[in-house]
Coordinates of C-alpha atoms (C1' of nucleotides) in Angstrom, one line a residue:
Chain B
X1 CA 20.3 192.1 83.2
X2 CA 21.3 188.8 81.6
X3 CA 18.4 186.8 83.1
X4 CA 16.5 186.8 79.9
X5 CA 19.3 185.0 78.0
X6 CA 19.7 182.2 80.5
X7 CA 18.1 179.7 78.1
X8 CA 20.6 180.6 75.5
X9 CA 23.6 180.3 77.8
X10 CA 22.5 176.9 79.0
X11 CA 23.0 175.4 75.5
X12 CA 26.2 177.2 74.9
X13 CA 29.4 175.2 75.1
X14 CA 31.2 178.2 76.3
X15 CA 29.4 178.2 79.5
X16 CA 29.2 174.5 80.0
X17 CA 29.3 173.6 83.7
X18 CA 28.6 177.1 84.9
X19 CA 25.3 177.6 86.7
X20 CA 23.2 180.7 86.5
X21 CA 24.4 182.3 89.8
X22 CA 28.0 181.7 88.9
X23 CA 27.4 183.1 85.4
X24 CA 26.2 186.3 87.0
X25 CA 29.5 186.6 88.8
X26 CA 31.4 186.0 85.6
X27 CA 29.5 188.6 83.8
X28 CA 30.1 191.1 86.6
X29 CA 33.8 190.4 86.1
X30 CA 33.8 190.5 82.3
X31 CA 31.3 193.2 81.8
X32 CA 30.3 192.0 78.3
X33 CA 28.8 194.5 75.9
X34 CA 25.4 193.6 74.4
X35 CA 24.4 195.2 71.2
X36 CA 21.4 195.0 69.0
X37 CA 21.6 195.1 65.2
X38 CA 19.1 195.6 62.4
X39 CA 19.0 193.2 59.5
X40 CA 22.0 193.7 57.3
X41 CA 23.9 195.8 59.8
X42 CA 27.6 195.1 60.1
X43 CA 28.4 193.3 63.4
X44 CA 32.1 193.2 62.7
X45 CA 34.2 194.3 59.8
X46 CA 37.3 192.4 58.7
X47 CA 40.4 194.4 59.3
X48 CA 38.9 196.6 62.0
X49 CA 39.9 196.5 65.6
X50 CA 38.9 193.3 67.3
X51 CA 36.0 193.9 69.7
X52 CA 35.8 190.6 71.5
X53 CA 34.5 187.1 71.4
X54 CA 31.0 187.3 70.0
X55 CA 28.1 185.2 71.3
X56 CA 24.8 185.3 69.4
X57 CA 21.9 185.8 71.9
X58 CA 19.0 186.3 69.4
X59 CA 18.5 186.3 65.7
X60 CA 21.1 185.1 63.2
X61 CA 24.5 186.4 62.0
X62 CA 26.5 185.5 58.9
X63 CA 30.2 185.1 59.1
X64 CA 31.8 186.0 55.8
X65 CA 35.3 186.0 54.6
X66 CA 36.4 188.3 51.8
X67 CA 38.9 186.5 49.6
X68 CA 41.7 188.2 47.7
X69 CA 39.4 188.7 44.7
X70 CA 37.0 190.7 46.9
X71 CA 34.3 188.0 46.7
X72 CA 32.4 187.2 49.9
X73 CA 32.4 183.6 51.0
X74 CA 30.0 182.5 53.7
X75 CA 31.9 180.7 56.4
X76 CA 29.0 180.1 58.8
X77 CA 25.6 181.1 59.8
X78 CA 25.4 181.4 63.6
X79 CA 22.2 181.0 65.6
X80 CA 21.6 181.8 69.3
X81 CA 24.2 180.2 71.6
X82 CA 26.9 180.0 68.8
X83 CA 30.1 182.0 68.8
X84 CA 32.3 183.7 66.4
X85 CA 35.8 185.2 66.7
X86 CA 37.0 182.5 69.1
X87 CA 40.2 181.8 67.2
X88 CA 41.1 185.4 66.6
X89 CA 40.4 186.4 70.2
X90 CA 43.4 184.7 71.7
X91 CA 45.9 184.4 68.8
X92 CA 47.3 187.9 69.4
X93 CA 46.0 189.4 66.2
X94 CA 44.3 192.6 67.0
X95 CA 41.9 192.7 64.1
X96 CA 38.9 190.8 62.8
X97 CA 39.9 188.2 60.2
X98 CA 36.4 187.9 59.0
X99 CA 33.3 190.1 58.7
X100 CA 30.0 189.4 60.4
X101 CA 26.7 190.8 59.3
X102 CA 23.2 190.5 60.7
X103 CA 21.1 188.0 58.7
X104 CA 18.1 189.0 60.7
X105 CA 17.6 191.6 63.4
X106 CA 19.8 190.2 66.2
X107 CA 21.4 190.6 69.6
X108 CA 25.1 189.9 70.1
X109 CA 27.2 189.8 73.3
X110 CA 30.9 190.6 73.1
X111 CA 33.2 189.2 75.8
X112 CA 36.4 191.2 75.9
X113 CA 39.3 188.8 75.2
X114 CA 41.7 190.7 77.4
X115 CA 39.4 190.3 80.4
X116 CA 38.8 186.6 79.8
X117 CA 42.5 185.8 80.0
X118 CA 43.5 188.8 82.1
X119 CA 44.0 188.8 85.9
X120 CA 40.6 188.8 87.5
X121 CA 41.0 190.0 91.0
X122 CA 38.3 187.7 92.2
X123 CA 39.9 184.6 90.6
X124 CA 36.5 183.1 90.5
X125 CA 36.3 179.4 89.7
X126 CA 33.8 179.9 87.0
X127 CA 35.9 182.4 85.2
X128 CA 38.5 179.7 85.2
X129 CA 36.0 177.2 83.8
X130 CA 35.3 179.7 81.0
X131 CA 38.9 179.7 79.9
X132 CA 39.2 175.9 80.0
X133 CA 35.9 175.6 78.0
X134 CA 37.4 177.9 75.5
X135 CA 40.6 175.9 75.3
X136 CA 38.5 172.8 74.6
X137 CA 36.5 174.5 71.9
X138 CA 39.5 176.0 70.1
X139 CA 41.4 172.7 70.4
X140 CA 38.5 170.8 68.9
X141 CA 38.3 173.3 66.0
X142 CA 42.0 173.0 65.4
X143 CA 41.7 169.2 65.2
X144 CA 38.9 169.5 62.7
X145 CA 40.9 171.9 60.6
X146 CA 43.9 169.5 60.8
X147 CA 41.8 166.7 59.5
X148 CA 40.5 168.9 56.7
X149 CA 44.0 169.8 55.7
X150 CA 44.9 166.2 55.4
X151 CA 42.2 165.5 52.9
X152 CA 42.8 168.6 50.9
X153 CA 46.5 167.8 50.6
X154 CA 45.9 164.5 48.9
X155 CA 46.3 165.1 45.2
X156 CA 44.7 162.2 43.5
X157 CA 41.0 161.5 43.5
X158 CA 41.7 157.8 44.1
X159 CA 43.7 158.8 47.2
X160 CA 40.9 160.9 48.6
X161 CA 38.3 158.3 48.0
X162 CA 40.5 155.5 49.5
X163 CA 41.4 157.6 52.5
X164 CA 37.8 158.4 53.1
X165 CA 36.6 154.8 52.8
X166 CA 39.4 153.4 54.9
X167 CA 38.7 156.0 57.6
X168 CA 35.0 155.1 57.7
X169 CA 35.9 151.4 57.6
X170 CA 38.0 151.8 60.6
X171 CA 35.3 153.8 62.4
X172 CA 32.6 151.2 61.5
X173 CA 34.7 148.2 62.1
X174 CA 33.1 146.2 59.3
X175 CA 33.7 146.2 55.6
X176 CA 30.1 146.8 54.7
X177 CA 28.5 150.0 55.9
X178 CA 26.5 153.0 54.8
X179 CA 28.2 156.1 53.5
X180 CA 27.4 159.1 55.8
X181 CA 27.3 161.5 52.9
X182 CA 25.4 161.7 49.6
X183 CA 27.4 161.8 46.4
X184 CA 27.4 165.5 46.0
X185 CA 28.1 166.1 49.6
X186 CA 31.0 163.7 49.5
X187 CA 32.3 165.5 46.3
X188 CA 32.2 168.8 48.2
X189 CA 33.9 167.3 51.2
X190 CA 36.7 165.9 49.0
X191 CA 36.8 169.1 47.0
X192 CA 36.2 167.4 43.6
X193 CA 33.4 167.4 41.1
X194 CA 30.5 165.0 41.4
X195 CA 30.8 163.3 38.1
X196 CA 34.5 162.7 38.6
X197 CA 33.8 161.1 42.0
X198 CA 31.1 158.9 40.4
X199 CA 33.4 157.9 37.6
X200 CA 36.3 157.0 39.9
X201 CA 34.1 155.0 42.3
X202 CA 32.8 153.0 39.4
X203 CA 36.3 152.3 38.2
X204 CA 37.1 151.1 41.7
X205 CA 34.1 148.8 41.5
X206 CA 35.1 147.5 38.1
X207 CA 38.5 146.6 39.5
X208 CA 36.8 144.7 42.2
X209 CA 38.2 146.8 45.0
X210 CA 34.9 147.9 46.3
X211 CA 31.2 147.3 45.7
X212 CA 28.4 149.7 46.3
X213 CA 24.8 150.5 45.6
X214 CA 23.7 154.0 46.4
X215 CA 24.7 154.7 50.0
X216 CA 25.6 151.2 51.0
X217 CA 29.2 150.2 50.3
X218 CA 31.4 147.2 50.7
X219 CA 35.1 147.1 50.8
X220 CA 36.4 144.0 49.1
X221 CA 40.1 144.6 48.9
X222 CA 41.3 146.5 52.0
X223 CA 45.0 146.2 51.0
X224 CA 44.4 147.5 47.5
X225 CA 42.6 150.5 49.0
X226 CA 45.5 151.0 51.4
X227 CA 48.0 151.1 48.5
X228 CA 45.9 153.8 46.8
X229 CA 45.5 156.0 49.8
X230 CA 48.2 158.6 49.5
Chain I
X1 CA 64.3 168.6 90.4
X2 CA 63.4 170.7 87.4
X3 CA 66.2 173.2 88.0
X4 CA 68.4 171.8 85.2
X5 CA 65.7 172.5 82.6
X6 CA 65.2 176.1 83.5
X7 CA 67.0 177.3 80.3
X8 CA 64.6 175.2 78.2
X9 CA 61.6 176.5 80.0
X10 CA 62.6 180.1 79.5
X11 CA 62.3 179.8 75.8
X12 CA 59.1 177.8 75.8
X13 CA 55.9 179.7 74.8
X14 CA 54.0 177.5 77.2
X15 CA 55.7 179.0 80.2
X16 CA 55.9 182.6 79.0
X17 CA 55.6 185.1 81.8
X18 CA 56.1 182.5 84.5
X19 CA 59.3 183.0 86.5
X20 CA 61.4 180.1 87.9
X21 CA 59.9 180.2 91.5
X22 CA 56.4 180.2 90.2
X23 CA 57.2 177.5 87.8
X24 CA 58.2 175.4 90.7
X25 CA 54.8 175.9 92.3
X26 CA 53.2 175.0 89.0
X27 CA 55.2 171.8 88.8
X28 CA 54.3 170.9 92.3
X29 CA 50.7 171.2 91.4
X30 CA 50.9 169.4 88.0
X31 CA 53.4 166.7 89.0
X32 CA 54.6 166.2 85.4
X33 CA 56.2 162.9 84.5
X34 CA 59.7 163.1 83.0
X35 CA 60.8 160.2 80.9
X36 CA 64.0 159.4 79.1
X37 CA 64.1 157.6 75.7
X38 CA 66.7 155.9 73.7
X39 CA 67.0 156.7 70.0
X40 CA 64.1 155.2 68.0
X41 CA 62.1 154.5 71.1
X42 CA 58.3 155.2 70.9
X43 CA 57.4 158.2 72.9
X44 CA 53.7 158.0 72.0
X45 CA 51.8 155.6 69.8
X46 CA 48.8 156.7 67.7
X47 CA 45.6 155.2 69.0
X48 CA 46.9 154.5 72.5
X49 CA 45.7 156.3 75.6
X50 CA 46.7 159.9 75.7
X51 CA 49.4 160.5 78.3
X52 CA 49.6 164.2 78.4
X53 CA 50.9 167.3 76.7
X54 CA 54.5 166.6 75.8
X55 CA 57.4 169.0 76.2
X56 CA 60.8 168.1 74.8
X57 CA 63.5 168.9 77.3
X58 CA 66.5 167.4 75.6
X59 CA 67.2 165.7 72.3
X60 CA 64.8 165.5 69.4
X61 CA 61.5 163.8 68.7
X62 CA 59.7 163.2 65.4
X63 CA 55.9 163.5 65.3
X64 CA 54.6 161.2 62.6
X65 CA 51.1 160.6 61.3
X66 CA 50.2 157.3 59.8
X67 CA 47.8 157.8 56.9
X68 CA 45.2 155.3 55.9
X69 CA 47.7 153.5 53.6
X70 CA 49.9 152.8 56.6
X71 CA 52.6 155.2 55.4
X72 CA 54.3 157.4 57.9
X73 CA 54.4 161.1 57.2
X74 CA 56.6 163.3 59.3
X75 CA 54.5 166.2 60.7
X76 CA 57.2 167.9 62.7
X77 CA 60.6 167.5 64.3
X78 CA 60.6 168.9 67.8
X79 CA 63.6 170.2 69.6
X80 CA 64.0 171.3 73.3
X81 CA 61.3 173.7 74.3
X82 CA 58.8 172.6 71.7
X83 CA 55.6 170.8 72.4
X84 CA 53.4 168.0 70.9
X85 CA 49.9 166.9 71.6
X86 CA 48.6 170.3 72.5
X87 CA 45.6 170.0 70.2
X88 CA 44.6 166.5 71.3
X89 CA 45.1 167.4 75.0
X90 CA 42.0 169.4 75.4
X91 CA 39.8 168.4 72.5
X92 CA 38.2 165.6 74.6
X93 CA 39.7 162.8 72.5
X94 CA 41.3 160.3 74.8
X95 CA 43.9 158.9 72.4
X96 CA 47.0 160.0 70.6
X97 CA 46.1 161.2 67.0
X98 CA 49.8 160.9 66.0
X99 CA 52.8 158.8 67.0
X100 CA 56.0 160.3 68.4
X101 CA 59.4 158.6 68.2
X102 CA 62.8 159.6 69.6
X103 CA 65.0 160.9 66.8
X104 CA 67.9 161.0 69.2
X105 CA 68.1 159.9 72.8
X106 CA 65.9 162.4 74.5
X107 CA 64.0 163.6 77.6
X108 CA 60.4 164.4 77.5
X109 CA 58.1 165.9 80.1
X110 CA 54.4 165.1 80.1
X111 CA 51.9 167.5 81.7
X112 CA 48.7 165.7 82.5
X113 CA 45.9 167.5 80.6
X114 CA 43.4 166.8 83.3
X115 CA 45.5 168.6 85.9
X116 CA 46.1 171.6 83.7
X117 CA 42.5 172.3 83.3
X118 CA 41.3 170.7 86.5
X119 CA 40.5 172.4 89.8
X120 CA 43.8 173.2 91.4
X121 CA 43.2 173.7 95.1
X122 CA 45.9 176.4 95.2
X123 CA 44.4 178.3 92.3
X124 CA 47.9 179.6 91.7
X125 CA 48.1 182.6 89.3
X126 CA 50.8 180.9 87.3
X127 CA 48.7 177.9 86.7
X128 CA 46.2 180.2 85.3
X129 CA 48.8 181.8 83.1
X130 CA 49.7 178.4 81.8
X131 CA 46.1 177.8 80.6
X132 CA 45.9 181.2 78.9
X133 CA 49.3 180.6 77.3
X134 CA 47.9 177.3 76.0
X135 CA 44.8 179.0 74.7
X136 CA 46.9 181.5 72.8
X137 CA 49.1 178.7 71.3
X138 CA 46.2 176.6 70.2
X139 CA 44.3 179.6 68.8
X140 CA 47.3 180.6 66.8
X141 CA 47.7 177.1 65.4
X142 CA 44.0 177.0 64.5
X143 CA 44.4 180.3 62.6
X144 CA 47.4 179.0 60.7
X145 CA 45.5 175.8 59.8
X146 CA 42.5 177.9 58.7
X147 CA 44.7 179.9 56.4
X148 CA 46.2 176.7 55.0
X149 CA 42.8 175.3 54.3
X150 CA 41.9 178.4 52.3
X151 CA 44.9 178.0 50.1
X152 CA 44.4 174.3 49.6
X153 CA 40.8 174.7 48.7
X154 CA 41.6 176.9 45.7
X155 CA 41.6 174.6 42.7
X156 CA 43.4 176.5 40.0
X157 CA 47.1 177.3 40.1
X158 CA 46.4 180.8 38.9
X159 CA 44.0 181.2 41.7
X160 CA 46.6 180.1 44.3
X161 CA 49.3 182.4 42.9
X162 CA 47.0 185.3 42.6
X163 CA 45.7 184.9 46.1
X164 CA 49.2 184.6 47.5
X165 CA 50.5 187.6 45.6
X166 CA 47.5 189.8 46.6
X167 CA 47.8 188.8 50.2
X168 CA 51.5 189.8 50.2
X169 CA 50.7 193.0 48.3
X170 CA 48.2 193.9 51.0
X171 CA 50.7 193.1 53.7
X172 CA 53.5 195.1 52.1
X173 CA 51.4 198.0 51.0
X174 CA 53.3 198.5 47.8
X175 CA 53.1 196.8 44.4
X176 CA 56.8 196.0 44.3
X177 CA 58.2 193.7 47.0
X178 CA 60.3 190.7 47.7
X179 CA 58.7 187.2 47.8
X180 CA 59.2 185.7 51.3
X181 CA 59.6 182.2 49.8
X182 CA 61.9 180.6 47.3
X183 CA 60.2 179.0 44.3
X184 CA 60.3 175.4 45.6
X185 CA 59.1 176.6 49.1
X186 CA 56.3 178.5 47.5
X187 CA 55.4 175.5 45.4
X188 CA 55.3 173.4 48.5
X189 CA 53.1 175.9 50.3
X190 CA 50.7 176.1 47.4
X191 CA 50.8 172.3 47.1
X192 CA 51.8 172.3 43.4
X193 CA 54.9 171.3 41.5
X194 CA 57.8 173.7 41.1
X195 CA 57.9 173.7 37.3
X196 CA 54.2 174.2 37.1
X197 CA 54.5 177.2 39.4
X198 CA 57.3 178.6 37.2
X199 CA 55.4 178.1 34.0
X200 CA 52.3 179.8 35.3
X201 CA 54.2 182.7 36.8
X202 CA 55.8 183.3 33.4
X203 CA 52.5 183.2 31.7
X204 CA 51.3 185.9 34.1
X205 CA 54.3 187.9 33.2
X206 CA 53.8 187.4 29.5
X207 CA 50.2 188.7 29.9
X208 CA 51.5 191.8 31.6
X209 CA 49.8 191.1 34.9
X210 CA 53.0 190.9 37.0
X211 CA 56.7 191.4 36.5
X212 CA 59.4 189.6 38.4
X213 CA 63.0 188.7 38.5
X214 CA 64.0 186.1 41.1
X215 CA 62.6 187.0 44.4
X216 CA 61.6 190.6 43.5
X217 CA 58.1 191.0 42.1
X218 CA 56.0 193.8 40.8
X219 CA 52.2 193.7 40.5
X220 CA 51.2 195.6 37.4
X221 CA 47.5 194.8 37.1
X222 CA 45.9 194.4 40.5
X223 CA 42.4 194.1 39.2
X224 CA 43.4 191.4 36.7
X225 CA 44.9 189.5 39.7
X226 CA 41.8 190.0 41.7
X227 CA 39.7 188.5 38.9
X228 CA 41.9 185.4 38.9
X229 CA 41.9 184.9 42.6
X230 CA 39.2 182.3 43.2
Chain S
dC1 C1' 89.3 181.7 42.9
dA2 C1' 87.5 177.2 41.1
dA3 C1' 84.3 173.5 42.2
dA4 C1' 79.9 172.2 43.8
dA5 C1' 75.4 172.9 45.0
dT6 C1' 71.2 175.4 44.7
dC7 C1' 67.9 177.9 42.3
dG8 C1' 64.8 178.8 38.7
dG9 C1' 63.2 179.0 33.7
dT10 C1' 61.9 176.1 29.7
dA11 C1' 59.9 172.5 26.7
dA12 C1' 57.5 168.0 25.4
dC13 C1' 54.5 164.8 26.8
dC14 C1' 50.4 162.9 28.6
dA15 C1' 47.1 161.5 32.3
dG16 C1' 43.8 162.9 35.6
dG17 C1' 39.9 165.0 36.4
dG18 C1' 36.6 169.2 35.3
dT19 C1' 32.7 170.3 32.3
dT20 C1' 28.6 169.4 30.1
dA21 C1' 24.8 167.1 28.9
dC22 C1' 21.7 163.3 29.2
dC23 C1' 19.2 159.6 31.3
dA24 C1' 17.3 156.2 34.7
dA25 C1' 16.1 155.3 39.4
dA26 C1' 14.5 156.7 43.7
dA27 C1' 12.3 159.9 46.8
dT28 C1' 9.0 163.3 47.6
dA29 C1' 5.1 166.2 46.6
dC30 C1' 0.4 166.9 45.3
Chain Y
dG1 C1' -2.0 157.6 41.7
dT2 C1' 0.8 160.7 38.8
dA3 C1' 4.0 164.6 38.6
dT4 C1' 8.1 166.7 40.2
dT5 C1' 12.5 166.8 42.2
dT6 C1' 16.5 164.8 43.8
dT7 C1' 20.1 161.6 43.3
dG8 C1' 23.6 159.3 40.8
dG9 C1' 25.7 156.8 36.7
dT10 C1' 27.6 157.5 32.0
dA11 C1' 30.1 159.3 28.0
dA12 C1' 32.8 162.8 25.1
dC13 C1' 35.7 166.5 25.0
dC14 C1' 39.6 168.9 26.3
dC15 C1' 42.3 171.8 29.5
dT16 C1' 45.2 172.1 33.6
dG17 C1' 49.0 170.9 35.7
dG18 C1' 52.4 166.8 36.9
dT19 C1' 56.6 164.7 35.2
dT20 C1' 61.0 164.6 33.4
dA21 C1' 64.9 166.3 31.7
dC22 C1' 68.1 170.0 30.6
dC23 C1' 70.5 174.2 31.1
dG24 C1' 72.1 178.7 32.6
dA25 C1' 72.5 181.8 36.5
dT26 C1' 73.6 182.4 41.3
dT27 C1' 75.2 181.3 45.6
dT28 C1' 77.9 178.6 48.7
dT29 C1' 81.9 176.0 50.0
dG30 C1' 86.6 175.3 50.7

DNA sequence: CAAAATCGGTAACCAGGGTTACCAAAATAC
DNA sequence: GTATTTTGGTAACCCTGGTTACCGATTTTG
C-alpha cells in the first residue's frame, strides 16, 4: 500500500535509518491516513482539531499563518518528503496553529500523534527510532528559532550587523570572507530595510571598522565590532 | 542512590508518569552522572563538548549566553527539577550553546543524550516515556519561541499592541477583559520601552479604538485594531 | 495607619532608521 | 554585441519610538 512512496520516504528525515521492511511494520502500527487533495483544497484549517503530523507524499502544500489582522502569511511551501505540524503534534495543543492548503493537487499522509508517542504493543525498534528522529527534528527547529529570536531582539542596526559579522567571522576563522547573503537577503534576515543596511555598513567602513566590496568583506577592528554588538 | 531526590523527580516534567520503581530502572539504564558544584563553579562552558541533558537536583544554576560582544546575558535561573540543554541535546550539535554556572552550591544530574535516544537493550517502557516526555517539552518550547518570533518581527509598536490585544480578545472571547501582564512586563514582552507603550496605548484610547483603566481593557473597534495589526 | 515601594501616565527632546527616488556597476539574457 | 535585470550605494526627508524626568495613584510593608 505504501510501496509507491518508498522513494519519498527514503529522503525524509523523519524515517532516517528505517529500512523499507521496518517501515511497513511502523505503518501497520500507526495506521496513517493518506488523503488526496485538489489544487486549492484545505488540507488543514487553523483552529480546527489537530489531525496528525502531516507528510507530503506528492504535490505541494502551502503552510500559512493568519495573523491577528486576518492577513495570510506564507510560512513555508512543502514538497514531497517534507513535514508540517511537527511542533503542534506533541506540544499538547489540540488544534492546528496554522492552515495548510494544496498549492497543486497533492497527496498527504497524516501520522496520528497519539499513536506515535502512545504505547505500541509491539514496541518495535523502528517505532522507537521514529520518535527519536522526531525529537531531533524538533530540537533542531527550536535551536533555529532561538537563534532567530536573538537577532530579532537586538534593537540597533549596528548591533545586528556587528553580531552577524562576528558570528560569521567566528565560523570562517579568518577576518576576510564572503558574505553568505546578498544585501536584500541580509536586510530581510536582520529585519531591517535594505537602504538602511547599506548606509550603516558604509558608515562602519568610513570609521575603519570593516572594509568590503560587494560580497567580500574584511573585518579590520574586531574589538570595535564587539563593542557594538549588543 | 537516587532515593533522596525522589521529591525533585516527582515535580519534574521530564519524569512525568514514571513511578519511583520504574525510575530506578531508567537510571540503571542511563547511568546518569551526578555532580556537586560550589557557588560560582562552571557547570558547563559554551563551546565545550556537550556532557548531557542537565537536571538541577539541589541549589540553583544560571544559564548564560555570551553574545558576540562577549557580554553575558542571563537566559534563565534554574531551580531543582528544572532542566537545561534539552534543545542542544538532540539537535546533533556536539557542544554547549550556552554556559551554566552555579548560583549557589548545587547538585546537577547529567543524562547522556546518546543513551536516552540510543538502543536500550531492555527497551523499558519508562525509558520510552522519557523520550516522549522530552519530545513534548521540546515541542512546547519550540512553539513558544515561534510565538515570540512572530511578535518580535512586527515592526511598529501599534502593530505589536494590536496583535497582543487581538490575541487576548480571541482567547477571552469578550471585548472587555483583564490584561495578563503589567505595563512593564508587557513592554518587555513586546520588546519596547515602557513609556512608549504607555504613550501609544493612550493614543489608541484617544482615537476611540480601545478603552482601559489599569489592567482592565475594553476593545471598542475590533476592525480598526485588525487593520493596525501587521 | 504612615512610610515606602511599585505602577503607570505624561511631556520634551532627539536620534535611529524607514521611505523614496535615483544612479552606477555587475550579471544575465537575447 | 547590446539590452535588460539585478544588485547595491547614496541622499533628503521625516516619523516612530527611546530616553529622561516628574508626578500622582495604588499597593505593600511594618
